[in-house]
Amino acid sequence: MSAASFPAPGARFVRLAETGRPAVRLSIDGQAVTAMQGDTLLVAVLSHQRSLRRSEFGDGARAGFCLMGACQDCWVWTESGQRLRACSTPAAEGMAVRTTPPASHWPVTPDLQMVQGREL
């Protein structure tokens, strides 16, 4: 059994198959992680942590909903502030994503400050 089949502590997803695909190195919230070639960002993130992001509206942790790009629940951001759908964006070598919106994305309200200060 390869190391890829063992989950990271606190991960939501556990890889049970396709463990022989090449590794892809990327950064999630400044932390270096690996995914497998062909994984979406959603799979990459949830293979390393319990949730994808916090709701901007204060209703808790989110982990994606429809898994096909229709529900708007899986947004993540590049380091430069570009918004990406984690469920339909392939993880790529060297990619750096954030699970909280950049301050310039929305006005910094008390609710947004609270969300940005929480641990996932």
PDB file of C-alpha atoms in Angstrom:
ATOM      1  CA  MET A   1       0.000   0.000   0.000  1.00  0.00           C
ATOM      2  CA  SER A   2       1.437   3.398  -0.924  1.00  0.00           C
ATOM      3  CA  ALA A   3       1.767   6.348   1.428  1.00  0.00           C
ATOM      4  CA  ALA A   4      -0.876   8.176  -0.626  1.00  0.00           C
ATOM      5  CA  SER A   5      -3.551   5.812   0.660  1.00  0.00           C
ATOM      6  CA  PHE A   6      -3.118   6.959   4.268  1.00  0.00           C
ATOM      7  CA  PRO A   7      -5.036  10.119   5.140  1.00  0.00           C
ATOM      8  CA  ALA A   8      -3.444  13.211   6.599  1.00  0.00           C
ATOM      9  CA  PRO A   9      -4.511  13.766  10.223  1.00  0.00           C
ATOM     10  CA  GLY A  10      -7.942  15.402  10.194  1.00  0.00           C
ATOM     11  CA  ALA A  11      -8.524  14.809   6.467  1.00  0.00           C
ATOM     12  CA  ARG A  12     -12.070  14.347   5.171  1.00  0.00           C
ATOM     13  CA  PHE A  13     -11.095  12.246   2.120  1.00  0.00           C
ATOM     14  CA  VAL A  14      -9.167   8.982   2.188  1.00  0.00           C
ATOM     15  CA  ARG A  15      -7.655   7.766  -1.084  1.00  0.00           C
ATOM     16  CA  LEU A  16      -8.474   4.096  -1.610  1.00  0.00           C
ATOM     17  CA  ALA A  17      -7.570   3.686  -5.278  1.00  0.00           C
ATOM     18  CA  GLU A  18      -5.492   5.208  -8.062  1.00  0.00           C
ATOM     19  CA  THR A  19      -2.530   5.609  -5.750  1.00  0.00           C
ATOM     20  CA  GLY A  20       0.029   5.183  -8.535  1.00  0.00           C
ATOM     21  CA  ARG A  21      -0.578   8.498 -10.314  1.00  0.00           C
ATOM     22  CA  PRO A  22       2.304  11.023 -10.313  1.00  0.00           C
ATOM     23  CA  ALA A  23       2.442  13.467  -7.395  1.00  0.00           C
ATOM     24  CA  VAL A  24       1.677  17.163  -7.826  1.00  0.00           C
ATOM     25  CA  ARG A  25       3.122  19.654  -5.328  1.00  0.00           C
ATOM     26  CA  LEU A  26       1.075  22.710  -4.417  1.00  0.00           C
ATOM     27  CA  SER A  27       0.441  25.102  -1.544  1.00  0.00           C
ATOM     28  CA  ILE A  28      -2.792  25.467   0.412  1.00  0.00           C
ATOM     29  CA  ASP A  29      -2.902  28.479   2.739  1.00  0.00           C
ATOM     30  CA  GLY A  30       0.891  28.610   2.632  1.00  0.00           C
ATOM     31  CA  GLN A  31       1.331  24.946   3.579  1.00  0.00           C
ATOM     32  CA  ALA A  32       3.115  22.668   1.108  1.00  0.00           C
ATOM     33  CA  VAL A  33       1.015  19.600   0.253  1.00  0.00           C
ATOM     34  CA  THR A  34       0.913  16.934  -2.415  1.00  0.00           C
ATOM     35  CA  ALA A  35      -1.970  15.786  -4.534  1.00  0.00           C
ATOM     36  CA  MET A  36      -2.062  13.354  -7.401  1.00  0.00           C
ATOM     37  CA  GLN A  37      -2.125  14.267 -11.069  1.00  0.00           C
ATOM     38  CA  GLY A  38      -5.770  14.506 -12.116  1.00  0.00           C
ATOM     39  CA  ASP A  39      -7.064  15.514  -8.660  1.00  0.00           C
ATOM     40  CA  THR A  40      -9.241  18.598  -8.419  1.00  0.00           C
ATOM     41  CA  LEU A  41      -8.412  21.285  -5.880  1.00  0.00           C
ATOM     42  CA  LEU A  42     -11.357  20.041  -3.805  1.00  0.00           C
ATOM     43  CA  VAL A  43      -9.812  16.565  -3.566  1.00  0.00           C
ATOM     44  CA  ALA A  44      -6.380  18.057  -2.833  1.00  0.00           C
ATOM     45  CA  VAL A  45      -7.679  20.236   0.007  1.00  0.00           C
ATOM     46  CA  LEU A  46      -9.983  17.644   1.585  1.00  0.00           C
ATOM     47  CA  SER A  47      -7.214  15.038   1.443  1.00  0.00           C
ATOM     48  CA  HIS A  48      -5.304  17.249   3.892  1.00  0.00           C
ATOM     49  CA  GLN A  49      -7.942  18.917   6.060  1.00  0.00           C
ATOM     50  CA  ARG A  50     -11.490  18.496   7.291  1.00  0.00           C
ATOM     51  CA  SER A  51     -13.158  21.370   5.448  1.00  0.00           C
ATOM     52  CA  LEU A  52     -12.597  23.411   2.335  1.00  0.00           C
ATOM     53  CA  ARG A  53     -13.368  26.862   3.675  1.00  0.00           C
ATOM     54  CA  ARG A  54     -15.530  28.867   6.068  1.00  0.00           C
ATOM     55  CA  SER A  55     -18.756  30.438   4.925  1.00  0.00           C
ATOM     56  CA  GLU A  56     -18.576  34.184   4.422  1.00  0.00           C
ATOM     57  CA  PHE A  57     -21.997  34.376   6.030  1.00  0.00           C
ATOM     58  CA  GLY A  58     -21.075  32.847   9.377  1.00  0.00           C
ATOM     59  CA  ASP A  59     -22.793  29.462   9.089  1.00  0.00           C
ATOM     60  CA  GLY A  60     -19.706  27.320   9.591  1.00  0.00           C
ATOM     61  CA  ALA A  61     -17.237  25.152   7.745  1.00  0.00           C
ATOM     62  CA  ARG A  62     -17.950  24.170   4.146  1.00  0.00           C
ATOM     63  CA  ALA A  63     -16.715  21.114   2.228  1.00  0.00           C
ATOM     64  CA  GLY A  64     -18.344  21.585  -1.164  1.00  0.00           C
ATOM     65  CA  PHE A  65     -21.895  20.572  -1.927  1.00  0.00           C
ATOM     66  CA  CYS A  66     -22.783  19.627  -5.493  1.00  0.00           C
ATOM     67  CA  LEU A  67     -19.246  18.592  -6.589  1.00  0.00           C
ATOM     68  CA  MET A  68     -19.990  19.655 -10.190  1.00  0.00           C
ATOM     69  CA  GLY A  69     -19.553  23.443 -10.273  1.00  0.00           C
ATOM     70  CA  ALA A  70     -23.161  24.549  -9.889  1.00  0.00           C
ATOM     71  CA  CYS A  71     -23.694  25.413  -6.226  1.00  0.00           C
ATOM     72  CA  GLN A  72     -21.038  28.121  -5.614  1.00  0.00           C
ATOM     73  CA  ASP A  73     -19.970  26.412  -2.371  1.00  0.00           C
ATOM     74  CA  CYS A  74     -16.372  25.512  -3.219  1.00  0.00           C
ATOM     75  CA  TRP A  75     -14.701  28.809  -4.065  1.00  0.00           C
ATOM     76  CA  VAL A  76     -10.999  29.147  -3.273  1.00  0.00           C
ATOM     77  CA  TRP A  77      -8.606  31.898  -4.334  1.00  0.00           C
ATOM     78  CA  THR A  78      -5.178  32.079  -5.911  1.00  0.00           C
ATOM     79  CA  GLU A  79      -2.511  34.077  -4.110  1.00  0.00           C
ATOM     80  CA  SER A  80      -3.202  36.918  -6.567  1.00  0.00           C
ATOM     81  CA  GLY A  81      -6.932  36.924  -5.694  1.00  0.00           C
ATOM     82  CA  GLN A  82      -8.417  35.036  -8.666  1.00  0.00           C
ATOM     83  CA  ARG A  83     -11.438  32.984  -7.624  1.00  0.00           C
ATOM     84  CA  LEU A  84     -11.482  29.276  -8.574  1.00  0.00           C
ATOM     85  CA  ARG A  85     -14.056  26.533  -8.189  1.00  0.00           C
ATOM     86  CA  ALA A  86     -12.236  23.845  -6.266  1.00  0.00           C
ATOM     87  CA  CYS A  87     -14.534  21.067  -7.492  1.00  0.00           C
ATOM     88  CA  SER A  88     -13.748  21.616 -11.168  1.00  0.00           C
ATOM     89  CA  THR A  89     -10.231  23.094 -11.189  1.00  0.00           C
ATOM     90  CA  PRO A  90      -7.416  20.555 -11.587  1.00  0.00           C
ATOM     91  CA  ALA A  91      -4.584  20.774  -9.066  1.00  0.00           C
ATOM     92  CA  ALA A  92      -1.410  21.799 -10.891  1.00  0.00           C
ATOM     93  CA  GLU A  93       2.268  21.644 -10.027  1.00  0.00           C
ATOM     94  CA  GLY A  94       3.325  24.789  -8.146  1.00  0.00           C
ATOM     95  CA  MET A  95      -0.216  26.114  -7.691  1.00  0.00           C
ATOM     96  CA  ALA A  96      -0.805  28.216  -4.565  1.00  0.00           C
ATOM     97  CA  VAL A  97      -4.369  28.613  -3.284  1.00  0.00           C
ATOM     98  CA  ARG A  98      -6.024  30.198  -0.290  1.00  0.00           C
ATOM     99  CA  THR A  99      -9.215  29.019   1.376  1.00  0.00           C
ATOM    100  CA  THR A 100     -10.089  32.504   2.632  1.00  0.00           C
ATOM    101  CA  PRO A 101     -10.888  35.410   0.334  1.00  0.00           C
ATOM    102  CA  PRO A 102      -8.309  38.152  -0.007  1.00  0.00           C
ATOM    103  CA  ALA A 103      -9.282  41.304   1.858  1.00  0.00           C
ATOM    104  CA  SER A 104      -9.674  43.098  -1.477  1.00  0.00           C
ATOM    105  CA  HIS A 105     -12.315  40.597  -2.634  1.00  0.00           C
ATOM    106  CA  TRP A 106     -15.044  41.903  -0.342  1.00  0.00           C
ATOM    107  CA  PRO A 107     -15.151  44.855   2.015  1.00  0.00           C
ATOM    108  CA  VAL A 108     -13.720  43.812   5.370  1.00  0.00           C
ATOM    109  CA  THR A 109     -16.800  43.672   7.558  1.00  0.00           C
ATOM    110  CA  PRO A 110     -16.895  42.365  11.138  1.00  0.00           C
ATOM    111  CA  ASP A 111     -18.347  39.067   9.845  1.00  0.00           C
ATOM    112  CA  LEU A 112     -15.546  38.670   7.283  1.00  0.00           C
ATOM    113  CA  GLN A 113     -12.924  39.480   9.941  1.00  0.00           C
ATOM    114  CA  MET A 114     -14.452  36.775  12.147  1.00  0.00           C
ATOM    115  CA  VAL A 115     -14.379  34.208   9.300  1.00  0.00           C
ATOM    116  CA  GLN A 116     -10.812  35.075   8.303  1.00  0.00           C
ATOM    117  CA  GLY A 117      -9.646  34.665  11.907  1.00  0.00           C
ATOM    118  CA  ARG A 118     -11.071  31.148  12.386  1.00  0.00           C
ATOM    119  CA  GLU A 119      -9.166  27.900  12.048  1.00  0.00           C
ATOM    120  CA  LEU A 120     -10.516  25.393   9.528  1.00  0.00           C
TER     121      LEU A 120
END
